[in-house]
Amino acid sequence: MWIRPTNEATLNEVVKQITDLQDMGDLGGDALDFAEGKGYGPFSIDCNGWTLLHHAAVQSQHGRGMLEVVSGLLEAMPVEVVDQRTGGGTPAGWSALSLVCNARDPHNERTDIAQLLVAKRADLEVRNVHGVRPQIIACAVGFSSVVRVLLDAG
């Protein structure tokens, strides 16, 4: 992304945005490595409206190691960021909890990730752009262990 400031005020805004993107907060370990690999901090949103938590939730379907990443991200993030919905890309309008519920767990981490999100007080009633809640998403893909986590949480 190229940014062309048009005046001093805009230049100051750009510098602040870059500083915000580089701020890694209290991240450490695997979460810090993940953030540095993505190139932005735990409070930043990428060009598709995705947070690091969204990326980690999706990546947990494809590989091991995201449990530690999500745990570290959640330690640094307020609940408002946890419940942030994707602003674009595919899928758009989904929370991290909805993304975790959207596929089975070949690496046996996503149930634990769902438990971490619930413990951080992620919104269990959040609806995606189609009006579907995480519990229904988990039911639709046959992810019974996450359905149980959500039912137990209320």
Short mmCIF file of C-alpha atoms in Angstrom, two decimals:
data_model
loop_
_atom_site.label_atom_id
_atom_site.label_comp_id
_atom_site.label_asym_id
_atom_site.label_seq_id
_atom_site.Cartn_x
_atom_site.Cartn_y
_atom_site.Cartn_z
CA MET A 1 0.00 0.00 0.00
CA TRP A 2 1.43 3.38 -1.02
CA ILE A 3 0.54 6.39 1.08
CA ARG A 4 1.02 9.89 -0.33
CA PRO A 5 0.53 12.54 2.35
CA THR A 6 -0.87 15.78 0.95
CA ASN A 7 -0.07 18.06 3.89
CA GLU A 8 1.63 18.07 7.29
CA ALA A 9 -1.52 16.97 9.15
CA THR A 10 -1.91 14.01 6.82
CA LEU A 11 1.77 13.17 7.21
CA ASN A 12 1.34 13.12 11.01
CA GLU A 13 -1.67 10.80 10.63
CA VAL A 14 0.36 8.45 8.42
CA VAL A 15 3.23 8.39 10.93
CA LYS A 16 0.74 7.56 13.71
CA GLN A 17 -0.78 4.74 11.61
CA ILE A 18 2.65 3.27 10.91
CA THR A 19 3.56 3.52 14.61
CA ASP A 20 0.28 1.80 15.55
CA LEU A 21 0.97 -0.97 13.05
CA GLN A 22 4.43 -1.54 14.49
CA ASP A 23 3.26 -1.57 18.13
CA MET A 24 3.28 -5.19 19.25
CA GLY A 25 1.89 -4.38 22.70
CA ASP A 26 2.55 -7.09 25.27
CA LEU A 27 2.94 -9.89 22.74
CA GLY A 28 5.60 -12.49 23.26
CA GLY A 29 6.56 -15.95 22.08
CA ASP A 30 4.55 -17.55 19.29
CA ALA A 31 2.05 -14.68 19.17
CA LEU A 32 4.84 -12.16 18.60
CA ASP A 33 6.38 -14.34 15.89
CA PHE A 34 2.98 -14.65 14.20
CA ALA A 35 2.39 -10.87 14.38
CA GLU A 36 5.83 -10.09 13.00
CA GLY A 37 5.26 -12.59 10.19
CA LYS A 38 2.01 -10.84 9.28
CA GLY A 39 3.63 -7.43 9.66
CA TYR A 40 1.23 -5.74 12.03
CA GLY A 41 0.31 -5.56 15.70
CA PRO A 42 -2.51 -7.02 17.82
CA PHE A 43 -4.69 -3.90 17.58
CA SER A 44 -4.28 -3.41 13.85
CA ILE A 45 -6.64 -4.39 11.07
CA ASP A 46 -5.42 -5.39 7.61
CA CYS A 47 -6.76 -4.12 4.29
CA ASN A 48 -9.57 -6.73 4.41
CA GLY A 49 -10.67 -5.76 7.92
CA TRP A 50 -9.08 -8.83 9.51
CA THR A 51 -7.25 -8.84 12.84
CA LEU A 52 -4.40 -11.16 13.76
CA LEU A 53 -6.96 -13.18 15.71
CA HIS A 54 -9.02 -13.77 12.55
CA HIS A 55 -5.92 -14.95 10.69
CA ALA A 56 -4.90 -17.29 13.52
CA ALA A 57 -8.43 -18.73 13.74
CA VAL A 58 -8.43 -19.58 10.03
CA GLN A 59 -4.87 -20.86 10.07
CA SER A 60 -5.73 -23.24 12.93
CA GLN A 61 -7.65 -25.32 10.40
CA HIS A 62 -4.57 -25.82 8.28
CA GLY A 63 -1.74 -26.36 10.72
CA ARG A 64 -0.63 -26.89 14.28
CA GLY A 65 0.67 -24.21 16.61
CA MET A 66 -2.17 -21.72 16.54
CA LEU A 67 -3.34 -22.56 20.08
CA GLU A 68 -0.25 -20.87 21.53
CA VAL A 69 -0.62 -17.97 19.08
CA VAL A 70 -4.28 -17.40 19.97
CA SER A 71 -3.52 -17.68 23.68
CA GLY A 72 -0.83 -15.00 23.39
CA LEU A 73 -3.04 -12.74 21.26
CA LEU A 74 -5.92 -13.00 23.72
CA GLU A 75 -3.67 -11.97 26.60
CA ALA A 76 -2.94 -8.70 24.78
CA MET A 77 -6.37 -7.97 23.29
CA PRO A 78 -9.43 -6.36 24.84
CA VAL A 79 -12.77 -8.09 24.25
CA GLU A 80 -13.76 -5.43 21.72
CA VAL A 81 -11.00 -6.68 19.42
CA VAL A 82 -11.93 -10.30 20.14
CA ASP A 83 -15.46 -9.66 18.85
CA GLN A 84 -14.32 -7.64 15.81
CA ARG A 85 -15.88 -8.95 12.61
CA THR A 86 -14.00 -9.30 9.36
CA GLY A 87 -14.63 -6.27 7.17
CA GLY A 88 -13.92 -7.85 3.81
CA GLY A 89 -12.22 -10.75 2.16
CA THR A 90 -13.70 -14.21 2.43
CA PRO A 91 -15.62 -14.70 4.60
CA ALA A 92 -16.70 -11.16 5.39
CA GLY A 93 -18.55 -10.23 8.59
CA TRP A 94 -17.33 -13.14 10.73
CA SER A 95 -15.94 -13.05 14.28
CA ALA A 96 -12.92 -15.14 15.31
CA LEU A 97 -15.27 -17.47 17.20
CA SER A 98 -17.39 -17.98 14.09
CA LEU A 99 -14.26 -18.74 12.05
CA VAL A 100 -13.08 -21.32 14.60
CA CYS A 101 -16.51 -23.00 14.50
CA ASN A 102 -16.54 -23.17 10.71
CA ALA A 103 -14.47 -26.32 10.20
CA ARG A 104 -13.53 -29.47 12.00
CA ASP A 105 -10.31 -29.73 13.92
CA PRO A 106 -7.72 -31.97 12.22
CA HIS A 107 -5.03 -30.84 14.67
CA ASN A 108 -7.06 -31.03 17.89
CA GLU A 109 -6.54 -27.37 18.75
CA ARG A 110 -9.72 -25.62 17.65
CA THR A 111 -11.83 -26.87 20.56
CA ASP A 112 -9.23 -25.43 22.94
CA ILE A 113 -9.16 -22.20 20.91
CA ALA A 114 -12.96 -21.97 21.22
CA GLN A 115 -12.60 -22.45 24.99
CA LEU A 116 -10.03 -19.63 25.13
CA LEU A 117 -12.36 -17.32 23.18
CA VAL A 118 -15.28 -18.17 25.47
CA ALA A 119 -13.09 -17.55 28.54
CA LYS A 120 -12.18 -14.12 27.08
CA ARG A 121 -15.95 -13.45 26.90
CA ALA A 122 -16.29 -13.62 23.13
CA ASP A 123 -19.88 -12.91 22.11
CA LEU A 124 -21.65 -16.29 21.76
CA GLU A 125 -24.59 -14.65 20.03
CA VAL A 126 -22.59 -12.79 17.37
CA ARG A 127 -24.09 -13.32 13.93
CA ASN A 128 -22.26 -13.43 10.63
CA VAL A 129 -23.51 -11.61 7.53
CA HIS A 130 -25.99 -14.45 6.97
CA GLY A 131 -27.45 -14.09 10.47
CA VAL A 132 -25.93 -17.35 11.73
CA ARG A 133 -24.47 -17.76 15.23
CA PRO A 134 -21.26 -19.72 16.01
CA GLN A 135 -23.16 -22.62 17.59
CA ILE A 136 -25.21 -23.17 14.42
CA ILE A 137 -22.05 -22.94 12.31
CA ALA A 138 -20.40 -25.65 14.45
CA CYS A 139 -23.52 -27.82 14.20
CA ALA A 140 -23.62 -27.43 10.42
CA VAL A 141 -20.08 -28.78 10.01
CA GLY A 142 -20.50 -31.51 12.65
CA PHE A 143 -18.03 -29.98 15.09
CA SER A 144 -19.63 -31.54 18.17
CA SER A 145 -16.82 -30.77 20.64
CA VAL A 146 -17.13 -27.03 19.94
CA VAL A 147 -20.94 -27.26 20.08
CA ARG A 148 -20.49 -28.70 23.59
CA VAL A 149 -18.13 -25.85 24.58
CA LEU A 150 -20.67 -23.27 23.41
CA LEU A 151 -23.62 -25.02 25.07
CA ASP A 152 -21.73 -25.29 28.35
CA ALA A 153 -20.88 -21.60 28.16
CA GLY A 154 -24.52 -20.64 27.99
#
